[in-house]
PDB file of C-alpha atoms in Angstrom:
ATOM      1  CA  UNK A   3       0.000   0.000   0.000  1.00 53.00           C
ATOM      2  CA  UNK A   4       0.928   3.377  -0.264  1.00 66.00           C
ATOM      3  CA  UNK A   5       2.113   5.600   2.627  1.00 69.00           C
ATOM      4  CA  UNK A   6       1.874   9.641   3.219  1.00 79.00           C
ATOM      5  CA  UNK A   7       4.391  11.104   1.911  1.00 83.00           C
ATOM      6  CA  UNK A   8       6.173  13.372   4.715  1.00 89.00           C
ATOM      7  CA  UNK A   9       9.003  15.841   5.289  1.00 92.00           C
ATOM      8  CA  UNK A  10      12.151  14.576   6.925  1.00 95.00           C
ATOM      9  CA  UNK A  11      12.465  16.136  10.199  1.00 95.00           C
ATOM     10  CA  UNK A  12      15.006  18.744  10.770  1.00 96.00           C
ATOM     11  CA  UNK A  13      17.207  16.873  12.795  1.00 97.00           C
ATOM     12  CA  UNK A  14      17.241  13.860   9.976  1.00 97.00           C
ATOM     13  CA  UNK A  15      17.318  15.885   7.082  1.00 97.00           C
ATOM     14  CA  UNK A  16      20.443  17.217   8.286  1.00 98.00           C
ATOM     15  CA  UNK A  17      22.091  13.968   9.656  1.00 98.00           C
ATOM     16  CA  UNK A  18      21.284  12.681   6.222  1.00 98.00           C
ATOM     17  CA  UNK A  19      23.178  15.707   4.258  1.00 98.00           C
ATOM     18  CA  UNK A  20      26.717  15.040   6.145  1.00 98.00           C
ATOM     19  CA  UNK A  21      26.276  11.206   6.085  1.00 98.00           C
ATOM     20  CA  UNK A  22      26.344  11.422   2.378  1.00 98.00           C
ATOM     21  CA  UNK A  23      28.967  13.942   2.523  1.00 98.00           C
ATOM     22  CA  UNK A  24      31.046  12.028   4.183  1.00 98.00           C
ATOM     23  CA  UNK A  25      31.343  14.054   7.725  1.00 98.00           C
ATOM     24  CA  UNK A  26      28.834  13.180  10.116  1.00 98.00           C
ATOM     25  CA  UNK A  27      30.681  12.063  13.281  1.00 97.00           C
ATOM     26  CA  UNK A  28      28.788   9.278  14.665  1.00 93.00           C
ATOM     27  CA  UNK A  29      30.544   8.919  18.331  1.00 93.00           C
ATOM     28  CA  UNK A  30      28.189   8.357  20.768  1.00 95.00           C
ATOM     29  CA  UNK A  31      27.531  10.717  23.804  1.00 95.00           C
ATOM     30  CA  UNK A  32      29.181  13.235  25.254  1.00 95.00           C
ATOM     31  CA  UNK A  33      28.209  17.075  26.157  1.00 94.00           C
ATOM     32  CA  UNK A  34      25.974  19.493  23.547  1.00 94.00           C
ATOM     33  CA  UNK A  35      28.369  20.798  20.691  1.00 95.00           C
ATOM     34  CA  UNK A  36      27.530  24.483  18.687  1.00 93.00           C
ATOM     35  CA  UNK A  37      27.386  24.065  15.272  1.00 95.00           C
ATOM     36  CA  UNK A  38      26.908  26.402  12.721  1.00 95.00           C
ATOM     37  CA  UNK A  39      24.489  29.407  13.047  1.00 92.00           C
ATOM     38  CA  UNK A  40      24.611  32.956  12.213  1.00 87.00           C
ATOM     39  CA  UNK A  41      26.398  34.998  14.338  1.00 82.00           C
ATOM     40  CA  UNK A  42      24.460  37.736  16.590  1.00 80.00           C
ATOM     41  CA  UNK A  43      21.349  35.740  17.400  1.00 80.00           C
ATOM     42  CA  UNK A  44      21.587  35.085  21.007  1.00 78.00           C
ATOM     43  CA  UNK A  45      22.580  38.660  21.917  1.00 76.00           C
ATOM     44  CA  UNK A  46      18.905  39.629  21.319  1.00 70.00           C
ATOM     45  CA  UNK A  47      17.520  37.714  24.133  1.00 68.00           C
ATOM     46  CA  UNK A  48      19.942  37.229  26.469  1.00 62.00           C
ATOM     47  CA  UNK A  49      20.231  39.602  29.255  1.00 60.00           C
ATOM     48  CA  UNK A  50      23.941  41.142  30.056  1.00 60.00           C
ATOM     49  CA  UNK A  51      24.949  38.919  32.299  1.00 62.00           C
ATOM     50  CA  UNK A  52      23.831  35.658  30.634  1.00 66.00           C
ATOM     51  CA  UNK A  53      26.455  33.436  30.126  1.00 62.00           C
ATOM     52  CA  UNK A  54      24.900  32.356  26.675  1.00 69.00           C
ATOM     53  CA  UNK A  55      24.600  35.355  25.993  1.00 69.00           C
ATOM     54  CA  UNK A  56      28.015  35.065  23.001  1.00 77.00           C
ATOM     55  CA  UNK A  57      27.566  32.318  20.742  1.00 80.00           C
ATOM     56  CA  UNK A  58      30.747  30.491  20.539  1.00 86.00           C
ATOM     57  CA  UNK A  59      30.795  27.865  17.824  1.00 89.00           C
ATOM     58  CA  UNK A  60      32.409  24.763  18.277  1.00 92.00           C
ATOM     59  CA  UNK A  61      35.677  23.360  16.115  1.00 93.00           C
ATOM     60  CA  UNK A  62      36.325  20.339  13.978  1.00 94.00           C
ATOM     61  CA  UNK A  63      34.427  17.307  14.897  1.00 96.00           C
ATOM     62  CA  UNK A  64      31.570  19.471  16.945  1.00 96.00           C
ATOM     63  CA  UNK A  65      30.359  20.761  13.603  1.00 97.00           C
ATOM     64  CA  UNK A  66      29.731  17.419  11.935  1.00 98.00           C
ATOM     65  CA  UNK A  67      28.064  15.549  14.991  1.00 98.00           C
ATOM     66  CA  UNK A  68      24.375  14.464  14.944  1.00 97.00           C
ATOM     67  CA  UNK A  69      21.771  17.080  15.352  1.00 97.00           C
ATOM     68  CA  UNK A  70      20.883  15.249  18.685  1.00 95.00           C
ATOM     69  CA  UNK A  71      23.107  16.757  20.451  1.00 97.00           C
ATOM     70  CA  UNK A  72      22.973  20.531  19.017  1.00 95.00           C
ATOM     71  CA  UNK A  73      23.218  22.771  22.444  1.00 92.00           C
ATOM     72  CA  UNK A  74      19.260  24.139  22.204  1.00 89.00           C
ATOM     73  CA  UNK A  75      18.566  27.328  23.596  1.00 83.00           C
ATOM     74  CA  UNK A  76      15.391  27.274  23.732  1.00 77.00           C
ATOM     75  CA  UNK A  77      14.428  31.047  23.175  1.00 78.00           C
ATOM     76  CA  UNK A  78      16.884  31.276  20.083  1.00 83.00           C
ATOM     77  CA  UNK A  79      16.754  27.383  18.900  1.00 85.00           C
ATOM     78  CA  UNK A  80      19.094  26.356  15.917  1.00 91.00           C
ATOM     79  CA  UNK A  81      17.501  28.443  12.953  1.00 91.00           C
ATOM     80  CA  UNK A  82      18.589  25.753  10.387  1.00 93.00           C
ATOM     81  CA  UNK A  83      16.131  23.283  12.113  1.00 93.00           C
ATOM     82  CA  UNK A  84      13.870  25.618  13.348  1.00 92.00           C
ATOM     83  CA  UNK A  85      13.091  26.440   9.968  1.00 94.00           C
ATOM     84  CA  UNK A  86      12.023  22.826   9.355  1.00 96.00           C
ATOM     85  CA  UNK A  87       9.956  22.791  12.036  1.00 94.00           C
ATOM     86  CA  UNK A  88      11.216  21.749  14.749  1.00 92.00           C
ATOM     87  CA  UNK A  89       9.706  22.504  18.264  1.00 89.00           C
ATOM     88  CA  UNK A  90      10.915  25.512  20.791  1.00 83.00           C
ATOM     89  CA  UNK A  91      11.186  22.683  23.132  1.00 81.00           C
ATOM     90  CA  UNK A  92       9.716  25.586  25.699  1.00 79.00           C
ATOM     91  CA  UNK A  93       6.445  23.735  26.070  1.00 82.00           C
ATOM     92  CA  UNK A  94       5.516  19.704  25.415  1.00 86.00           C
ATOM     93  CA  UNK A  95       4.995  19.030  21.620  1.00 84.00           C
ATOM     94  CA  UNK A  96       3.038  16.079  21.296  1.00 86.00           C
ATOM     95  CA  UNK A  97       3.306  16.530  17.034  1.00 87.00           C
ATOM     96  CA  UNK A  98       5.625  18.351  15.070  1.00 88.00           C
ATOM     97  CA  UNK A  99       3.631  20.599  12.294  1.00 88.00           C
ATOM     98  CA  UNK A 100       4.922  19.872   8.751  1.00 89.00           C
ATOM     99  CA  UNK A 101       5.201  23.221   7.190  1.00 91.00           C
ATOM    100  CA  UNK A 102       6.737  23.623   2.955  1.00 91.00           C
ATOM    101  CA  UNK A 103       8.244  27.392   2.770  1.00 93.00           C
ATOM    102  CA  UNK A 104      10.568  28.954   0.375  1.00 94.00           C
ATOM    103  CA  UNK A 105      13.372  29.511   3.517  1.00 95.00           C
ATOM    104  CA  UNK A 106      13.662  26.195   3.401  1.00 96.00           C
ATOM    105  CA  UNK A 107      14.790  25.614  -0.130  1.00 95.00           C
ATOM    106  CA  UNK A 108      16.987  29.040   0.587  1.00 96.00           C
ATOM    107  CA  UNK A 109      18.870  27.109   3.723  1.00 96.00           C
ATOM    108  CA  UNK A 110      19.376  24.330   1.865  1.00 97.00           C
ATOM    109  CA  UNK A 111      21.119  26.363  -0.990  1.00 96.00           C
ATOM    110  CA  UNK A 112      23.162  28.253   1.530  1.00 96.00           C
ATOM    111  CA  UNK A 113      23.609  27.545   5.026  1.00 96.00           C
ATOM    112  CA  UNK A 114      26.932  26.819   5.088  1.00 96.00           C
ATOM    113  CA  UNK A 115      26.008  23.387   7.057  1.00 97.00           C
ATOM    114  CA  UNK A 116      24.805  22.129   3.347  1.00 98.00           C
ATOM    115  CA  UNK A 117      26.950  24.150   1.031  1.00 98.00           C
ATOM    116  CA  UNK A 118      29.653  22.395   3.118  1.00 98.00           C
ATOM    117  CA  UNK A 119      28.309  18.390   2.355  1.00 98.00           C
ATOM    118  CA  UNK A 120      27.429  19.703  -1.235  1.00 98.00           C
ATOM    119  CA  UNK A 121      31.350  19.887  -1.824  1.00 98.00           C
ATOM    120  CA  UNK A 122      31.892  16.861   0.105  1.00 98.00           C
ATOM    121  CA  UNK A 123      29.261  15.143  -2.125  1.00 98.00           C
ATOM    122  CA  UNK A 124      30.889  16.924  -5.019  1.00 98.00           C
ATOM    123  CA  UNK A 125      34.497  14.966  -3.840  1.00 98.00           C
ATOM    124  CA  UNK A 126      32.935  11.855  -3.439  1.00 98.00           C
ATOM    125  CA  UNK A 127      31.178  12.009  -6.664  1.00 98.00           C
ATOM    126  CA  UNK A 128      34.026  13.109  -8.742  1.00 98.00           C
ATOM    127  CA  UNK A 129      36.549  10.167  -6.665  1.00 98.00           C
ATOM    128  CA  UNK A 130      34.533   7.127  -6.461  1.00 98.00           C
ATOM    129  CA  UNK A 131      32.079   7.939  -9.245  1.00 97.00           C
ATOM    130  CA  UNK A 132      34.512   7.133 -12.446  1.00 96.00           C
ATOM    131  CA  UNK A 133      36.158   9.566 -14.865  1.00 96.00           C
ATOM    132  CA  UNK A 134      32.444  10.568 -16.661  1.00 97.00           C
ATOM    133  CA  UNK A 135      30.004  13.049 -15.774  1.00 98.00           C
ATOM    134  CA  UNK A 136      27.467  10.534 -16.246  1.00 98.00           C
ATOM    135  CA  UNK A 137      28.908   7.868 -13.870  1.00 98.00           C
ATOM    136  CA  UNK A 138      29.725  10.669 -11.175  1.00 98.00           C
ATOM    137  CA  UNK A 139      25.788  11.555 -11.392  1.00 98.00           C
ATOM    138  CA  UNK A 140      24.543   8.072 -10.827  1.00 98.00           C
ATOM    139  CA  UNK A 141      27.251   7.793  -7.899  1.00 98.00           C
ATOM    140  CA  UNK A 142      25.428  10.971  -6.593  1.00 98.00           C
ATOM    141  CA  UNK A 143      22.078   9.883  -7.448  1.00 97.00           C
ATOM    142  CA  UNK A 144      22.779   6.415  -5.508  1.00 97.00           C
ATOM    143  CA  UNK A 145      24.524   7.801  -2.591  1.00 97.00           C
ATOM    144  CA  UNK A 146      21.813  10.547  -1.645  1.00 96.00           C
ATOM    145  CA  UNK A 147      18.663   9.045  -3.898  1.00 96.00           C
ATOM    146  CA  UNK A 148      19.053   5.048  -3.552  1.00 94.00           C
ATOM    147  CA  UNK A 149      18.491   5.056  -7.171  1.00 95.00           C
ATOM    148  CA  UNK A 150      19.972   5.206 -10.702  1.00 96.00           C
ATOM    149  CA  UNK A 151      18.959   8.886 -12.627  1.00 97.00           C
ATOM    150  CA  UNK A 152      16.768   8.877 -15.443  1.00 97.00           C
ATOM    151  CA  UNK A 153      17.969   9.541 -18.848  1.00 96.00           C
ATOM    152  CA  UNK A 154      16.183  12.945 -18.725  1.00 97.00           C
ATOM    153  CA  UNK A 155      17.847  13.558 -15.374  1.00 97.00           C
ATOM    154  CA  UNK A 156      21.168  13.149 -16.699  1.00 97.00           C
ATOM    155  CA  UNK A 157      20.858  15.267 -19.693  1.00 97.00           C
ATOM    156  CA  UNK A 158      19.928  18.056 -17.718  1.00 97.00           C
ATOM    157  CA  UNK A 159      22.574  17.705 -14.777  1.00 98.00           C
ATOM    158  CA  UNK A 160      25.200  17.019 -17.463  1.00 98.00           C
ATOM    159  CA  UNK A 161      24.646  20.140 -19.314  1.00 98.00           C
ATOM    160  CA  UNK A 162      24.985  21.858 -16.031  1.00 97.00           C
ATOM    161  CA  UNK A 163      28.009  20.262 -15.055  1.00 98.00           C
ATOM    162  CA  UNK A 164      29.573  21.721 -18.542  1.00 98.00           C
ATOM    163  CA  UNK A 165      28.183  24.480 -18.342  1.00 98.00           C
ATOM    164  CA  UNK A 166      29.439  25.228 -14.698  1.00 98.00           C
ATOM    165  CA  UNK A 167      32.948  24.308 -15.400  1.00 98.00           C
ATOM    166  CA  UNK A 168      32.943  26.725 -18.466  1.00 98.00           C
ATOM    167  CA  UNK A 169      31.626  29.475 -15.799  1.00 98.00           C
ATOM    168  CA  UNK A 170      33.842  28.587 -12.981  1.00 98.00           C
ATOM    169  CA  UNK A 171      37.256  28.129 -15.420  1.00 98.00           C
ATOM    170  CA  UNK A 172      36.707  31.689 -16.748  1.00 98.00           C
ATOM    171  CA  UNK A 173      36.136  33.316 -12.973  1.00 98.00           C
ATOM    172  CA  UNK A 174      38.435  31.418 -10.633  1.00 97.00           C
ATOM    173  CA  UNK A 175      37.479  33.728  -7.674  1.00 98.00           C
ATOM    174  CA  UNK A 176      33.887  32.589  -7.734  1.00 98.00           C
ATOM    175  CA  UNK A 177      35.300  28.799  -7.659  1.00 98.00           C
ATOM    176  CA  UNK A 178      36.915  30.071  -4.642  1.00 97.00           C
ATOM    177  CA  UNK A 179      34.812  31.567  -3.058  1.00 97.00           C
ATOM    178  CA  UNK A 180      31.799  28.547  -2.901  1.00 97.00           C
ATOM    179  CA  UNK A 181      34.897  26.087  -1.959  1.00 98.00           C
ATOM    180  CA  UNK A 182      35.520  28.423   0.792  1.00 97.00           C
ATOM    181  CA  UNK A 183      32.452  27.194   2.752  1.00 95.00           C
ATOM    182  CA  UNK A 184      32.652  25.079   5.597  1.00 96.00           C
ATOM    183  CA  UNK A 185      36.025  24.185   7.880  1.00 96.00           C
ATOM    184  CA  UNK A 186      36.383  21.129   6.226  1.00 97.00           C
ATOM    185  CA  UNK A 187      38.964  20.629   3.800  1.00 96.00           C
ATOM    186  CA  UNK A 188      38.699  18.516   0.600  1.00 96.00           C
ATOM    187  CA  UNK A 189      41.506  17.663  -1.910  1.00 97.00           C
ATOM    188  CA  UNK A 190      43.094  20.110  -2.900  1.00 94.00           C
ATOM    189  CA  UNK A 191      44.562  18.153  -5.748  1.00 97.00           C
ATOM    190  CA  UNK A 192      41.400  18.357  -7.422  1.00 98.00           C
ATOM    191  CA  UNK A 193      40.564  20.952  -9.945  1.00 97.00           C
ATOM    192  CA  UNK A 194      39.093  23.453  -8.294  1.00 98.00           C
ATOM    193  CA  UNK A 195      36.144  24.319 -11.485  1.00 98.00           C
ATOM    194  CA  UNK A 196      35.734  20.837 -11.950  1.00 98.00           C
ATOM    195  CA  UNK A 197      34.745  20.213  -8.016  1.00 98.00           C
ATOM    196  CA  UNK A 198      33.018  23.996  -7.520  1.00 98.00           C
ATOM    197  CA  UNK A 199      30.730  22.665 -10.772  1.00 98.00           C
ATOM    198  CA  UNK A 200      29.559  19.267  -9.264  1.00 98.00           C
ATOM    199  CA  UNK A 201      29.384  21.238  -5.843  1.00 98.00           C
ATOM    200  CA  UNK A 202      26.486  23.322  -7.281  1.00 98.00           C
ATOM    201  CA  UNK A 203      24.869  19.955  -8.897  1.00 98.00           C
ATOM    202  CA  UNK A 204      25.197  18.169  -5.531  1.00 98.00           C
ATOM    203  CA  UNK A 205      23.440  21.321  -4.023  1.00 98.00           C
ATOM    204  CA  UNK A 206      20.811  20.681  -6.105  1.00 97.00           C
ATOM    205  CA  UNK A 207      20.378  17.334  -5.580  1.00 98.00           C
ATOM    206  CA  UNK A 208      20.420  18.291  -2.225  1.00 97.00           C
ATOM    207  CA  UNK A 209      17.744  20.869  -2.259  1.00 96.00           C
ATOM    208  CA  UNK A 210      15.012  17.895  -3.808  1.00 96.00           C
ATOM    209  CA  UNK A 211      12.161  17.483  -2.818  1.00 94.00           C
ATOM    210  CA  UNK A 212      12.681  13.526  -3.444  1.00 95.00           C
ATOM    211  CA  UNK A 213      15.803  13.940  -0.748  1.00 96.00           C
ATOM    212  CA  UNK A 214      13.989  15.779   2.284  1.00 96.00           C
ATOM    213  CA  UNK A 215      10.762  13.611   1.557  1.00 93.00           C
ATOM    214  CA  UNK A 216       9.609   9.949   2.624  1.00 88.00           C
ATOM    215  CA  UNK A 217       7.362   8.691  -0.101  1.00 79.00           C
TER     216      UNK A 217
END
């Protein structure tokens, strides 16, 4: 039979973008870690003498851990998974609401949480996906998806990958700048249009609505 589709939670949909990327730290335990957020936020709430009242993020593995253990405050929550709905945690939620908004698509384009796996993706799909653009799409597709693209899908994605690399050969500063996302480092061996180009496809891929939703 068939089930309702739904939204990923927040918590998953992010887990789910740095597993496929490659960075999601899975240790168990240990005390609440500060990914990224924009700066600023808690200032507005906090009184003076708060001592949350500086947001200090964390470093290397405390970015990529799961979204369980996020430090929530719970009058400025994580906007990233706020947006996706999940609850202030101020007062009992006995159901999440499922809401479908524009700033959604927008955080998944560019918080630097997903512009970060993108390029991880990107790596992965230009290192273990073969030598074509076609091959390196399925590995994409199969990694984040579970299943092979259509022949429709890889036309299109294909013509962006060329077409990106064209774009990101002739302005090497843009390149640079959307690698520049993110503490992690990939190869740096890699040509830097080439992986900035599948970096924008594995955004997309990223942004689906197929990826964030359980059929």
């Amino acid at each position: 039979g068939w089930f309702p589709r739904r939204r990923l939670t927040a918590e998953t949909i992010r887990d789910q973008a740095l597993y496929v990327a490659g960075l999601l730290k899975e240790q168990q335990g240990g005390p609440s870690v500060k990914p990224y957020q924009p700066p600023g936020l808690w200032k507005e709430v906090a009184m003076l003498q708060s001592n949350t009242r500086e947001f200090q993020r964390g470093m290397g593995d405390d970015l990529w851990r799961r979204s369980l253990y996020t430090y929530w405050k719970r009058s400025v929550p994580h906007p990233g998974m706020l947006l996706f709905d999940a609850p202030f945690r101020e007062t009992c939620a006995l159901r999440r609401s499922r809401s479908n908004t524009p700033l959604q698509a927008l955080n998944l384009l560019n918080d630097p949480t997903y512009v970060e796996a993108a390029r991880f993706l990107a790596q992965r799909m230009i290192k273990e996906g073969g030598t074509s653009i076609e091959s390196r799409l399925t590995h994409g597709f199969r990694l984040l998806l579970g299943r092979k693209p259509s022949s429709q899908e890889i036309q299109v994605l294909a013509a962006a990958v060329e077409r990106s690399i064209k774009d990101f050969t002739k302005d090497a500063e843009a390149a640079k700048q959307l690698l520049s996302f993110g503490e992690a480092k990939t190869d740096d061996k890699l040509s830097p249009a080439e992986l900035a180009a599948y970096t924008t496809v594995a955004s997309t891929l990223i942004n689906l609505d197929e990826t964030i939703t359980k059929e």
